[in-house]
Amino acid sequence: MRKDALHNRERLLEAARQLFADRGLEVPLEEIARRAEVSIGTLYNRFPSRDDLVEAVFADRVAAVRELAERSLAADDAWEGFVAFLTGVCELQSVDLGYNDLAVRSVGADTREGDALMRRIVARAQEAGMLRPDVTLEDMAFVIWGVAGTVRATFRTVPGAWRRHLALTLDGLRAGAAHPLPVPPMTTAQTEKALGGCDQGASAQGTRGRQRGG
C-alpha cells in the first residue's frame, strides 16, 4: 500500500473509531469520510462495505475479548473467572457505543471461536456448581443484550449504571439462587432472530433521536 493510501486508511479508521464510540455503528459513512477529510470514494476504496470498516475498527476489541475469555478459563475459581469475563466485556461496551452495538450483533450469532470459548466458560462454572445448571449460551446472549440496553440508555447520564444491572443479573445466575424457570430456553435460531430484531430496533431508535436533534 502506498504511503498516502496507508495514511488515508489510518485517518478513516481513527475517524470511524471516534464516531462509532460516541454514537454507535449507524453513523453515516459520509460523515466518517468528512471527519477523516477524504472523499466517500476513498472510503469505499479502502472499505467496500460498512461491515469491512467495522471489522477493521474493532479488531483490537475482538482480540481483547478473546484474551478475557482465555484468562477466565485459566482462573483457579470458575465462578470468579465467569464474573471477570462478563464484567470485562461489559466494561468494553460501557465506554464505546459502537462496540456496545457490535456486542449485541455478535453474541449468540453462531458457533465460531467466540461462542466456543463462551460455552467453555459457562460449562466450567456449571461443573463447579456455582452457575445455575439450566443456563444456556442463548441465555447469556440476552444477558449481554440487557446490559447493552442499559449502557445505551445511560451512556451520557449515569455511565456506571450498568454495573448495578450486571450485579443483579449475576446474583440471579448463581446456582444457590435458582428457582424453576417458567419457560424453556430459546433455540439458537430463535435467539438469532430475536437479537436481529433488537439490533434493528436500536438502530431505529438512534435514527429517531437524531431526527429530534438528539
Coordinates of C-alpha atoms in Angstrom, one line a residue:
M1 CA 0.0 0.0 0.0
R2 CA 1.3 3.4 -0.9
K3 CA 2.2 5.8 1.8
D4 CA -0.6 8.2 1.0
A5 CA -3.1 5.3 0.8
L6 CA -2.0 4.0 4.2
H7 CA -2.3 7.5 5.6
N8 CA -5.9 7.8 4.4
R9 CA -6.7 4.3 5.7
E10 CA -5.5 5.3 9.2
R11 CA -7.4 8.6 9.1
L12 CA -10.6 6.7 8.2
L13 CA -10.1 4.2 11.0
E14 CA -9.5 6.9 13.6
A15 CA -12.5 8.9 12.4
A16 CA -14.7 5.8 12.5
R17 CA -13.4 4.8 15.9
Q18 CA -14.3 8.2 17.4
L19 CA -17.7 8.5 15.8
F20 CA -18.7 4.9 16.4
A21 CA -17.6 5.2 20.1
D22 CA -19.7 8.3 20.6
R23 CA -22.8 7.5 18.6
G24 CA -22.9 3.8 17.7
L25 CA -22.5 1.8 14.5
E26 CA -25.1 3.6 12.4
V27 CA -23.1 6.8 11.9
P28 CA -23.4 7.7 8.2
L29 CA -20.3 6.7 6.2
E30 CA -20.3 10.1 4.5
E31 CA -19.8 11.7 8.0
I32 CA -16.9 9.4 8.7
A33 CA -15.3 10.4 5.4
R34 CA -15.7 14.1 6.2
R35 CA -14.2 13.7 9.6
A36 CA -11.2 11.9 8.0
E37 CA -11.0 14.7 5.4
V38 CA -11.2 12.3 2.5
S39 CA -13.8 11.6 -0.2
I40 CA -16.5 9.0 0.2
G41 CA -15.0 7.3 -2.8
T42 CA -11.7 7.0 -0.9
L43 CA -13.6 5.4 2.0
Y44 CA -15.2 2.8 -0.3
N45 CA -11.9 2.1 -2.0
R46 CA -10.4 1.2 1.4
F47 CA -13.5 -0.4 2.9
P48 CA -16.1 -1.7 0.3
S49 CA -18.8 -2.1 2.9
R50 CA -19.7 -0.9 6.4
D51 CA -19.0 -4.3 7.7
D52 CA -15.5 -4.2 6.4
L53 CA -14.9 -0.9 8.2
V54 CA -16.5 -2.2 11.4
E55 CA -14.3 -5.3 11.3
A56 CA -11.1 -3.2 10.9
V57 CA -12.1 -0.7 13.6
F58 CA -12.9 -3.3 16.3
A59 CA -10.3 -5.9 15.5
D60 CA -8.5 -4.9 18.7
R61 CA -11.7 -5.2 20.8
V62 CA -12.4 -8.7 19.4
A63 CA -8.8 -9.7 20.3
A64 CA -9.3 -8.2 23.8
V65 CA -12.5 -10.3 24.4
R66 CA -10.7 -13.5 23.3
E67 CA -7.9 -12.7 25.8
L68 CA -10.5 -12.1 28.5
A69 CA -12.1 -15.5 27.7
E70 CA -8.7 -17.2 27.9
R71 CA -7.9 -15.6 31.2
S72 CA -11.3 -16.6 32.5
L73 CA -10.7 -20.3 31.6
A74 CA -7.3 -20.1 33.3
A75 CA -8.6 -18.7 36.6
D76 CA -8.4 -21.0 39.6
D77 CA -12.0 -20.2 40.6
A78 CA -14.5 -21.0 37.8
W79 CA -17.2 -18.5 39.1
E80 CA -14.7 -15.7 39.5
G81 CA -13.5 -16.4 36.0
F82 CA -17.1 -16.3 34.7
V83 CA -17.7 -13.0 36.5
A84 CA -14.5 -11.5 35.4
F85 CA -15.2 -12.3 31.8
L86 CA -18.7 -10.8 31.8
T87 CA -17.5 -7.7 33.7
G88 CA -14.6 -7.2 31.2
V89 CA -16.9 -7.5 28.2
C90 CA -19.4 -5.0 29.8
E91 CA -16.6 -2.6 30.6
L92 CA -15.6 -2.6 26.9
Q93 CA -19.2 -1.9 26.0
S94 CA -19.6 0.8 28.5
V95 CA -17.1 3.2 27.0
D96 CA -17.8 2.6 23.3
L97 CA -21.3 2.7 21.9
G98 CA -20.0 1.2 18.7
Y99 CA -18.6 -1.8 20.4
N100 CA -21.8 -1.9 22.5
D101 CA -23.8 -2.3 19.3
L102 CA -21.4 -4.9 18.0
A103 CA -21.6 -7.0 21.1
V104 CA -25.4 -7.4 20.6
R105 CA -24.8 -8.4 16.9
S106 CA -22.1 -10.9 17.8
V107 CA -23.1 -12.8 20.9
G108 CA -25.2 -15.9 20.1
A109 CA -24.9 -15.4 16.4
D110 CA -23.0 -18.6 15.5
T111 CA -20.8 -21.3 17.0
R112 CA -17.3 -20.0 15.9
E113 CA -14.4 -19.4 18.2
G114 CA -16.1 -16.8 20.4
D115 CA -19.1 -18.9 21.1
A116 CA -17.0 -22.0 21.7
L117 CA -15.0 -20.1 24.4
M118 CA -18.2 -18.8 26.0
R119 CA -19.6 -22.3 26.1
R120 CA -16.5 -23.5 27.9
I121 CA -16.7 -20.6 30.4
V122 CA -20.4 -21.4 31.1
A123 CA -19.8 -25.2 31.3
R124 CA -16.8 -24.7 33.7
A125 CA -18.8 -22.6 36.1
Q126 CA -21.7 -25.0 36.0
E127 CA -19.5 -28.0 36.6
A128 CA -18.1 -26.2 39.7
G129 CA -21.7 -26.0 41.0
M130 CA -21.6 -22.2 41.0
L131 CA -23.6 -21.3 37.9
R132 CA -27.2 -22.5 37.8
P133 CA -27.3 -25.6 35.6
D134 CA -30.2 -24.5 33.4
V135 CA -28.4 -21.5 31.9
T136 CA -27.6 -21.8 28.1
L137 CA -25.4 -19.9 25.8
E138 CA -28.6 -18.3 24.3
D139 CA -29.5 -17.1 27.8
M140 CA -26.1 -15.4 28.0
A141 CA -26.7 -13.6 24.7
F142 CA -29.6 -11.8 26.4
V143 CA -27.5 -11.0 29.5
I144 CA -25.1 -9.1 27.2
W145 CA -28.0 -7.6 25.3
G146 CA -29.7 -6.4 28.5
V147 CA -26.5 -4.7 29.7
A148 CA -26.1 -3.2 26.3
G149 CA -29.5 -1.6 26.5
T150 CA -28.6 -0.1 29.9
V151 CA -25.3 1.2 28.5
R152 CA -27.0 2.9 25.6
A153 CA -29.8 4.4 27.8
T154 CA -27.4 5.7 30.5
F155 CA -24.2 6.4 28.4
R156 CA -24.3 10.2 28.9
T157 CA -26.3 10.5 32.2
V158 CA -25.3 7.7 34.6
P159 CA -22.3 5.9 33.0
G160 CA -21.8 3.4 35.7
A161 CA -25.5 2.2 35.9
W162 CA -24.7 -1.0 34.0
R163 CA -22.6 -2.2 37.0
R164 CA -25.8 -2.4 39.2
H165 CA -27.7 -4.1 36.3
L166 CA -24.9 -6.7 35.9
A167 CA -24.6 -7.3 39.7
L168 CA -28.3 -8.0 40.0
T169 CA -28.1 -10.3 37.0
L170 CA -25.1 -12.2 38.4
D171 CA -27.0 -12.8 41.7
G172 CA -29.8 -14.4 39.6
L173 CA -27.3 -16.6 37.8
R174 CA -25.9 -18.2 41.0
A175 CA -26.8 -21.8 41.5
G176 CA -27.9 -21.1 45.1
A177 CA -30.5 -18.6 43.9
A178 CA -32.0 -20.8 41.3
H179 CA -35.7 -21.5 41.1
P180 CA -37.5 -23.4 38.3
L181 CA -37.8 -21.2 35.2
P182 CA -41.3 -20.7 33.7
V183 CA -40.4 -21.3 30.0
P184 CA -37.7 -23.3 28.2
P185 CA -34.6 -21.7 26.8
M186 CA -34.7 -20.2 23.3
T187 CA -33.1 -22.1 20.5
T188 CA -30.1 -20.8 18.6
A189 CA -32.3 -19.9 15.6
Q190 CA -34.8 -18.1 17.8
T191 CA -32.1 -16.2 19.5
E192 CA -30.5 -15.1 16.3
K193 CA -33.9 -13.8 15.0
A194 CA -34.7 -12.0 18.3
L195 CA -31.3 -10.3 18.5
G196 CA -31.6 -9.2 14.9
G197 CA -34.9 -7.6 15.8
C198 CA -33.3 -5.9 18.8
D199 CA -30.5 -4.6 16.7
Q200 CA -32.9 -3.1 14.2
G201 CA -34.9 -1.5 16.9
A202 CA -31.9 0.1 18.4
S203 CA -30.9 1.5 15.0
A204 CA -34.4 2.9 14.5
Q205 CA -34.3 4.5 18.0
G206 CA -31.0 6.1 17.2
T207 CA -32.4 7.5 13.9
R208 CA -35.4 8.9 15.7
G209 CA -33.1 10.5 18.3
R210 CA -31.1 12.2 15.5
Q211 CA -34.3 13.4 13.8
R212 CA -35.3 15.0 17.1
G213 CA -31.9 16.6 17.3
G214 CA -30.7 14.1 20.0

